[in-house]
PDB file of C-alpha atoms in Angstrom:
ATOM      1  CA  ASP A  30       4.725  -1.322  21.216  1.00  0.00           C
ATOM      2  CA  GLY A  31       4.578   1.415  18.578  1.00  0.00           C
ATOM      3  CA  GLY A  32       1.924   4.028  18.906  1.00  0.00           C
ATOM      4  CA  ILE A  33       0.897   7.572  19.713  1.00  0.00           C
ATOM      5  CA  THR A  34       0.721   8.848  23.262  1.00  0.00           C
ATOM      6  CA  GLN A  35      -1.259  11.901  24.224  1.00  0.00           C
ATOM      7  CA  SER A  36      -1.188  13.525  27.628  1.00  0.00           C
ATOM      8  CA  PRO A  37      -2.908  14.506  29.732  1.00  0.00           C
ATOM      9  CA  LYS A  38      -6.088  12.532  29.092  1.00  0.00           C
ATOM     10  CA  TYR A  39      -8.183  15.044  31.025  1.00  0.00           C
ATOM     11  CA  LEU A  40      -7.328  18.676  31.679  1.00  0.00           C
ATOM     12  CA  PHE A  41      -9.154  21.505  33.357  1.00  0.00           C
ATOM     13  CA  ARG A  42      -8.191  25.099  32.710  1.00  0.00           C
ATOM     14  CA  LYS A  43      -9.321  28.453  33.944  1.00  0.00           C
ATOM     15  CA  GLU A  44     -10.224  31.090  31.407  1.00  0.00           C
ATOM     16  CA  GLY A  45      -7.233  33.160  30.367  1.00  0.00           C
ATOM     17  CA  GLN A  46      -4.700  30.377  30.833  1.00  0.00           C
ATOM     18  CA  ASN A  47      -2.641  28.743  28.127  1.00  0.00           C
ATOM     19  CA  VAL A  48      -2.369  24.968  28.166  1.00  0.00           C
ATOM     20  CA  THR A  49      -0.132  22.590  26.221  1.00  0.00           C
ATOM     21  CA  LEU A  50      -1.226  19.129  25.091  1.00  0.00           C
ATOM     22  CA  SER A  51       1.510  16.608  24.488  1.00  0.00           C
ATOM     23  CA  CYS A  52       1.668  14.203  21.532  1.00  0.00           C
ATOM     24  CA  GLU A  53       4.504  11.710  21.109  1.00  0.00           C
ATOM     25  CA  GLN A  54       4.803   8.947  18.499  1.00  0.00           C
ATOM     26  CA  ASN A  55       7.327   6.156  18.044  1.00  0.00           C
ATOM     27  CA  LEU A  56       6.020   4.982  14.672  1.00  0.00           C
ATOM     28  CA  ASN A  57       8.704   6.888  12.748  1.00  0.00           C
ATOM     29  CA  HIS A  58       5.980   8.762  10.873  1.00  0.00           C
ATOM     30  CA  ASP A  59       6.801  12.026   9.158  1.00  0.00           C
ATOM     31  CA  ALA A  60       3.321  13.556   9.154  1.00  0.00           C
ATOM     32  CA  MET A  61       1.457  14.522  12.307  1.00  0.00           C
ATOM     33  CA  TYR A  62      -1.917  16.190  12.837  1.00  0.00           C
ATOM     34  CA  TRP A  63      -4.043  17.833  15.492  1.00  0.00           C
ATOM     35  CA  TYR A  64      -7.814  17.591  15.286  1.00  0.00           C
ATOM     36  CA  ARG A  65     -10.586  18.954  17.409  1.00  0.00           C
ATOM     37  CA  GLN A  66     -13.771  16.918  17.915  1.00  0.00           C
ATOM     38  CA  ASP A  67     -17.021  18.478  19.117  1.00  0.00           C
ATOM     39  CA  PRO A  68     -20.366  16.679  19.565  1.00  0.00           C
ATOM     40  CA  GLY A  69     -22.326  16.425  16.329  1.00  0.00           C
ATOM     41  CA  GLN A  70     -19.452  17.613  14.171  1.00  0.00           C
ATOM     42  CA  GLY A  71     -16.774  15.958  12.110  1.00  0.00           C
ATOM     43  CA  LEU A  72     -13.130  16.139  13.065  1.00  0.00           C
ATOM     44  CA  ARG A  73     -11.728  19.570  12.299  1.00  0.00           C
ATOM     45  CA  LEU A  74      -8.066  20.061  11.464  1.00  0.00           C
ATOM     46  CA  ILE A  75      -6.179  22.525  13.649  1.00  0.00           C
ATOM     47  CA  TYR A  76      -2.574  22.162  12.485  1.00  0.00           C
ATOM     48  CA  TYR A  77      -0.511  19.607  10.641  1.00  0.00           C
ATOM     49  CA  SER A  78       3.150  18.960  10.051  1.00  0.00           C
ATOM     50  CA  GLN A  79       4.572  16.915   7.211  1.00  0.00           C
ATOM     51  CA  ILE A  80       8.194  17.160   8.292  1.00  0.00           C
ATOM     52  CA  VAL A  81      10.310  18.307  11.216  1.00  0.00           C
ATOM     53  CA  ASN A  82      10.588  22.093  11.657  1.00  0.00           C
ATOM     54  CA  ASP A  83       7.636  22.716   9.350  1.00  0.00           C
ATOM     55  CA  PHE A  84       3.908  22.957  10.043  1.00  0.00           C
ATOM     56  CA  GLN A  85       0.806  24.337   8.374  1.00  0.00           C
ATOM     57  CA  LYS A  86      -2.443  25.835   9.617  1.00  0.00           C
ATOM     58  CA  GLY A  87      -5.553  23.768   9.245  1.00  0.00           C
ATOM     59  CA  ASP A  88      -9.149  24.943   9.062  1.00  0.00           C
ATOM     60  CA  ILE A  89      -9.412  26.232  12.649  1.00  0.00           C
ATOM     61  CA  ALA A  90      -5.896  27.329  13.664  1.00  0.00           C
ATOM     62  CA  GLU A  91      -6.899  30.585  15.366  1.00  0.00           C
ATOM     63  CA  GLY A  92      -6.099  30.519  19.073  1.00  0.00           C
ATOM     64  CA  TYR A  93      -3.770  27.530  18.765  1.00  0.00           C
ATOM     65  CA  SER A  94      -0.026  27.106  18.246  1.00  0.00           C
ATOM     66  CA  VAL A  95       2.256  24.137  17.594  1.00  0.00           C
ATOM     67  CA  SER A  96       5.914  23.251  17.231  1.00  0.00           C
ATOM     68  CA  ARG A  97       7.712  20.374  15.541  1.00  0.00           C
ATOM     69  CA  GLU A  98      11.267  20.372  16.800  1.00  0.00           C
ATOM     70  CA  LYS A  99      11.554  16.589  16.809  1.00  0.00           C
ATOM     71  CA  LYS A 100      10.050  13.966  14.539  1.00  0.00           C
ATOM     72  CA  GLU A 101       8.497  12.200  17.504  1.00  0.00           C
ATOM     73  CA  SER A 102       6.812  15.175  19.104  1.00  0.00           C
ATOM     74  CA  PHE A 103       4.061  17.599  18.047  1.00  0.00           C
ATOM     75  CA  PRO A 104       2.724  19.538  21.050  1.00  0.00           C
ATOM     76  CA  LEU A 105      -0.356  21.747  20.769  1.00  0.00           C
ATOM     77  CA  THR A 106      -0.812  24.902  22.840  1.00  0.00           C
ATOM     78  CA  VAL A 107      -4.333  26.142  23.378  1.00  0.00           C
ATOM     79  CA  THR A 108      -3.968  29.835  24.062  1.00  0.00           C
ATOM     80  CA  SER A 109      -6.255  32.222  25.882  1.00  0.00           C
ATOM     81  CA  ALA A 110      -7.180  33.623  22.466  1.00  0.00           C
ATOM     82  CA  GLN A 111      -9.159  30.471  21.656  1.00  0.00           C
ATOM     83  CA  LYS A 112     -12.725  31.533  22.378  1.00  0.00           C
ATOM     84  CA  ASN A 113     -14.277  28.125  22.898  1.00  0.00           C
ATOM     85  CA  PRO A 114     -11.523  25.678  23.837  1.00  0.00           C
ATOM     86  CA  THR A 115     -13.589  23.037  25.632  1.00  0.00           C
ATOM     87  CA  ALA A 116     -13.359  20.003  23.329  1.00  0.00           C
ATOM     88  CA  PHE A 117     -11.827  16.600  22.711  1.00  0.00           C
ATOM     89  CA  TYR A 118      -8.433  16.934  21.025  1.00  0.00           C
ATOM     90  CA  LEU A 119      -6.980  14.150  18.896  1.00  0.00           C
ATOM     91  CA  CYS A 120      -3.422  13.823  17.663  1.00  0.00           C
ATOM     92  CA  ALA A 121      -2.674  11.583  14.704  1.00  0.00           C
ATOM     93  CA  SER A 122       0.225  10.528  12.544  1.00  0.00           C
ATOM     94  CA  LYS A 123       0.445   9.114   9.054  1.00  0.00           C
ATOM     95  CA  GLY A 124       2.996   6.759   7.625  1.00  0.00           C
ATOM     96  CA  SER A 125       3.879   5.983   4.068  1.00  0.00           C
ATOM     97  CA  SER A 126       1.519   3.061   3.519  1.00  0.00           C
ATOM     98  CA  ASP A 127      -0.537   2.925   0.326  1.00  0.00           C
ATOM     99  CA  THR A 128      -3.742   3.662   2.185  1.00  0.00           C
ATOM    100  CA  GLY A 129      -2.419   6.710   4.011  1.00  0.00           C
ATOM    101  CA  GLU A 130      -4.416   5.763   7.082  1.00  0.00           C
ATOM    102  CA  LEU A 131      -4.112   7.857  10.201  1.00  0.00           C
ATOM    103  CA  PHE A 132      -3.091   6.459  13.565  1.00  0.00           C
ATOM    104  CA  PHE A 133      -4.679   8.313  16.453  1.00  0.00           C
ATOM    105  CA  GLY A 134      -3.703   8.910  20.032  1.00  0.00           C
ATOM    106  CA  GLU A 135      -6.200   8.294  22.843  1.00  0.00           C
ATOM    107  CA  GLY A 136      -7.232  11.937  22.923  1.00  0.00           C
ATOM    108  CA  SER A 137      -7.150  14.741  25.465  1.00  0.00           C
ATOM    109  CA  ARG A 138     -10.350  16.193  26.859  1.00  0.00           C
ATOM    110  CA  LEU A 139      -9.941  19.855  27.770  1.00  0.00           C
ATOM    111  CA  THR A 140     -12.526  21.605  29.903  1.00  0.00           C
ATOM    112  CA  VAL A 141     -12.384  25.328  30.532  1.00  0.00           C
ATOM    113  CA  LEU A 142     -13.973  26.367  33.802  1.00  0.00           C
TER     114      LEU A 142
ATOM    115  CA  GLY B  27     -17.795  23.555  -0.834  1.00  0.00           C
ATOM    116  CA  GLN B  28     -16.657  20.228   0.501  1.00  0.00           C
ATOM    117  CA  ASN B  29     -19.150  18.134   2.417  1.00  0.00           C
ATOM    118  CA  ILE B  30     -19.673  14.691   3.884  1.00  0.00           C
ATOM    119  CA  ASP B  31     -23.135  13.438   4.865  1.00  0.00           C
ATOM    120  CA  GLN B  32     -23.936  10.396   6.959  1.00  0.00           C
ATOM    121  CA  PRO B  33     -26.864   9.559   9.245  1.00  0.00           C
ATOM    122  CA  THR B  34     -26.585  10.776  12.807  1.00  0.00           C
ATOM    123  CA  GLU B  35     -27.746   7.602  14.499  1.00  0.00           C
ATOM    124  CA  MET B  36     -28.827   4.069  13.616  1.00  0.00           C
ATOM    125  CA  THR B  37     -30.156   1.175  15.663  1.00  0.00           C
ATOM    126  CA  ALA B  38     -29.769  -2.504  14.855  1.00  0.00           C
ATOM    127  CA  THR B  39     -30.198  -5.876  16.541  1.00  0.00           C
ATOM    128  CA  GLU B  40     -27.428  -8.204  17.658  1.00  0.00           C
ATOM    129  CA  GLY B  41     -26.710 -10.790  14.960  1.00  0.00           C
ATOM    130  CA  ALA B  42     -28.266  -8.695  12.197  1.00  0.00           C
ATOM    131  CA  ILE B  43     -26.748  -6.715   9.299  1.00  0.00           C
ATOM    132  CA  VAL B  44     -26.563  -2.932   9.077  1.00  0.00           C
ATOM    133  CA  GLN B  45     -25.502  -0.608   6.282  1.00  0.00           C
ATOM    134  CA  ILE B  46     -24.185   2.880   7.064  1.00  0.00           C
ATOM    135  CA  ASN B  47     -24.266   5.242   4.100  1.00  0.00           C
ATOM    136  CA  CYS B  48     -21.998   8.171   3.328  1.00  0.00           C
ATOM    137  CA  THR B  49     -22.183  10.695   0.510  1.00  0.00           C
ATOM    138  CA  TYR B  50     -19.379  13.097  -0.245  1.00  0.00           C
ATOM    139  CA  GLN B  51     -18.571  16.183  -2.278  1.00  0.00           C
ATOM    140  CA  THR B  52     -14.901  17.091  -2.439  1.00  0.00           C
ATOM    141  CA  SER B  53     -12.496  19.059  -4.596  1.00  0.00           C
ATOM    142  CA  GLY B  54     -10.827  16.115  -6.230  1.00  0.00           C
ATOM    143  CA  PHE B  55     -10.843  12.658  -4.699  1.00  0.00           C
ATOM    144  CA  ASN B  56      -8.088  10.419  -3.411  1.00  0.00           C
ATOM    145  CA  GLY B  57      -9.995   7.822  -1.482  1.00  0.00           C
ATOM    146  CA  LEU B  58     -12.641   7.190   1.164  1.00  0.00           C
ATOM    147  CA  PHE B  59     -11.921   6.037   4.712  1.00  0.00           C
ATOM    148  CA  TRP B  60     -14.065   4.476   7.407  1.00  0.00           C
ATOM    149  CA  TYR B  61     -13.041   4.630  11.050  1.00  0.00           C
ATOM    150  CA  GLN B  62     -14.654   3.205  14.179  1.00  0.00           C
ATOM    151  CA  GLN B  63     -14.712   5.256  17.370  1.00  0.00           C
ATOM    152  CA  HIS B  64     -15.928   4.007  20.739  1.00  0.00           C
ATOM    153  CA  ALA B  65     -17.136   6.696  23.122  1.00  0.00           C
ATOM    154  CA  GLY B  66     -14.263   8.682  24.611  1.00  0.00           C
ATOM    155  CA  GLU B  67     -11.651   6.762  22.643  1.00  0.00           C
ATOM    156  CA  ALA B  68      -9.520   7.282  19.558  1.00  0.00           C
ATOM    157  CA  PRO B  69     -10.805   6.436  16.080  1.00  0.00           C
ATOM    158  CA  THR B  70      -9.414   3.222  14.636  1.00  0.00           C
ATOM    159  CA  PHE B  71      -9.005   2.515  10.938  1.00  0.00           C
ATOM    160  CA  LEU B  72     -11.495   0.135   9.318  1.00  0.00           C
ATOM    161  CA  SER B  73     -11.195   0.494   5.558  1.00  0.00           C
ATOM    162  CA  TYR B  74      -9.964   2.487   2.590  1.00  0.00           C
ATOM    163  CA  ASN B  75     -11.536   2.535  -0.891  1.00  0.00           C
ATOM    164  CA  VAL B  76     -10.196   4.394  -3.880  1.00  0.00           C
ATOM    165  CA  LEU B  77     -11.587   2.262  -6.698  1.00  0.00           C
ATOM    166  CA  ASP B  78     -15.244   1.454  -7.332  1.00  0.00           C
ATOM    167  CA  GLY B  79     -16.488  -1.724  -5.793  1.00  0.00           C
ATOM    168  CA  LEU B  80     -16.734  -3.716  -2.614  1.00  0.00           C
ATOM    169  CA  GLU B  81     -13.857  -4.448  -0.237  1.00  0.00           C
ATOM    170  CA  GLU B  82     -14.529  -7.214   2.257  1.00  0.00           C
ATOM    171  CA  LYS B  83     -12.641  -7.597   5.504  1.00  0.00           C
ATOM    172  CA  GLY B  84     -14.144 -10.176   7.819  1.00  0.00           C
ATOM    173  CA  ARG B  85     -17.517  -9.043   9.153  1.00  0.00           C
ATOM    174  CA  PHE B  86     -17.004  -5.554   7.720  1.00  0.00           C
ATOM    175  CA  SER B  87     -17.255  -4.550   4.058  1.00  0.00           C
ATOM    176  CA  SER B  88     -16.971  -1.146   2.411  1.00  0.00           C
ATOM    177  CA  PHE B  89     -18.339  -0.075  -0.950  1.00  0.00           C
ATOM    178  CA  LEU B  90     -17.482   2.902  -3.141  1.00  0.00           C
ATOM    179  CA  SER B  91     -19.110   4.480  -6.181  1.00  0.00           C
ATOM    180  CA  ARG B  92     -16.982   7.398  -7.370  1.00  0.00           C
ATOM    181  CA  SER B  93     -19.484   8.471 -10.011  1.00  0.00           C
ATOM    182  CA  LYS B  94     -22.205   8.810  -7.380  1.00  0.00           C
ATOM    183  CA  GLY B  95     -20.008  10.214  -4.607  1.00  0.00           C
ATOM    184  CA  TYR B  96     -21.291   7.426  -2.396  1.00  0.00           C
ATOM    185  CA  SER B  97     -19.930   4.856  -0.007  1.00  0.00           C
ATOM    186  CA  TYR B  98     -21.347   2.465   2.528  1.00  0.00           C
ATOM    187  CA  LEU B  99     -20.021   0.392   5.380  1.00  0.00           C
ATOM    188  CA  LEU B 100     -21.700  -2.968   5.843  1.00  0.00           C
ATOM    189  CA  LEU B 101     -21.485  -4.713   9.186  1.00  0.00           C
ATOM    190  CA  LYS B 102     -22.590  -8.348   9.400  1.00  0.00           C
ATOM    191  CA  GLU B 103     -23.329 -10.614  12.364  1.00  0.00           C
ATOM    192  CA  LEU B 104     -23.532  -7.621  14.641  1.00  0.00           C
ATOM    193  CA  GLN B 105     -22.061  -7.928  18.110  1.00  0.00           C
ATOM    194  CA  MET B 106     -22.653  -5.720  21.127  1.00  0.00           C
ATOM    195  CA  LYS B 107     -19.046  -4.495  20.875  1.00  0.00           C
ATOM    196  CA  ASP B 108     -19.907  -2.967  17.478  1.00  0.00           C
ATOM    197  CA  SER B 109     -21.821  -0.239  19.308  1.00  0.00           C
ATOM    198  CA  ALA B 110     -19.734   2.804  18.402  1.00  0.00           C
ATOM    199  CA  SER B 111     -19.611   5.796  16.109  1.00  0.00           C
ATOM    200  CA  TYR B 112     -18.545   5.193  12.517  1.00  0.00           C
ATOM    201  CA  LEU B 113     -16.725   8.049  10.823  1.00  0.00           C
ATOM    202  CA  CYS B 114     -16.615   8.531   7.067  1.00  0.00           C
ATOM    203  CA  ALA B 115     -13.797  10.668   5.626  1.00  0.00           C
ATOM    204  CA  ALA B 116     -12.942  11.562   2.033  1.00  0.00           C
ATOM    205  CA  MET B 117      -9.484  12.635   0.903  1.00  0.00           C
ATOM    206  CA  ASP B 118      -9.453  15.621  -1.421  1.00  0.00           C
ATOM    207  CA  SER B 119      -7.035  16.611  -4.169  1.00  0.00           C
ATOM    208  CA  ASN B 120      -4.610  18.058  -1.583  1.00  0.00           C
ATOM    209  CA  TYR B 121      -4.632  14.756   0.299  1.00  0.00           C
ATOM    210  CA  GLN B 122      -6.488  16.376   3.198  1.00  0.00           C
ATOM    211  CA  LEU B 123      -9.271  14.467   4.917  1.00  0.00           C
ATOM    212  CA  ILE B 124     -12.801  15.858   5.034  1.00  0.00           C
ATOM    213  CA  TRP B 125     -14.687  14.223   7.895  1.00  0.00           C
ATOM    214  CA  GLY B 126     -18.347  13.450   8.361  1.00  0.00           C
ATOM    215  CA  ALA B 127     -19.939  14.000  11.773  1.00  0.00           C
ATOM    216  CA  GLY B 128     -20.117  10.270  12.388  1.00  0.00           C
ATOM    217  CA  THR B 129     -22.960   7.762  12.687  1.00  0.00           C
ATOM    218  CA  LYS B 130     -23.693   6.497  16.171  1.00  0.00           C
ATOM    219  CA  LEU B 131     -24.641   2.812  15.927  1.00  0.00           C
ATOM    220  CA  ILE B 132     -26.674   1.352  18.774  1.00  0.00           C
ATOM    221  CA  ILE B 133     -26.869  -2.434  18.988  1.00  0.00           C
ATOM    222  CA  LYS B 134     -29.780  -3.944  20.910  1.00  0.00           C
ATOM    223  CA  PRO B 135     -29.858  -7.516  22.223  1.00  0.00           C
TER     224      PRO B 135
END
């Protein structure tokens, strides 16, 4: 079945460590997104990519990095520079339908100890 | 600035009807989305409105008034499985989504 796969679902990290969250899609979508979700707040855009080998910073890119070497893959690295990384991270992709709806992965919950 | 407002939490009874409101202020407007999100899971798409009026899709309907910057999601014949958070998001002139904080809907038997 087509969809978006995020891994790992749960991740624990010590302060000062970098961690990479995986996002893979087989929907043949060009655009992919990373959001952060915190309790009581709306989804906040970290990075997005509209095409392979190109990506743009979102509203809260500081302390994060991404790559888009393949259409199917858009990994997110949470670096030690991110001051408050504990959050629920959602990856999404968007096709070319008229509505422009986003398709989300199951999410990755990162906890920094 | 850009802003989306929706109630934090609502409670309704199984079998009843509930309306979740959303007001938005964006730089330009290219449509309003509603998503459903169960706790700890991914959001799933419910509806998209870009023109004024009501869109009905089974038990769920969504309304938009562009002149008022207002939308609502109407859920009929509520079921326990409808307990979830409902996210409102408006698309601005750059086709970026501005998200509300979500409305947590609690369904009681």
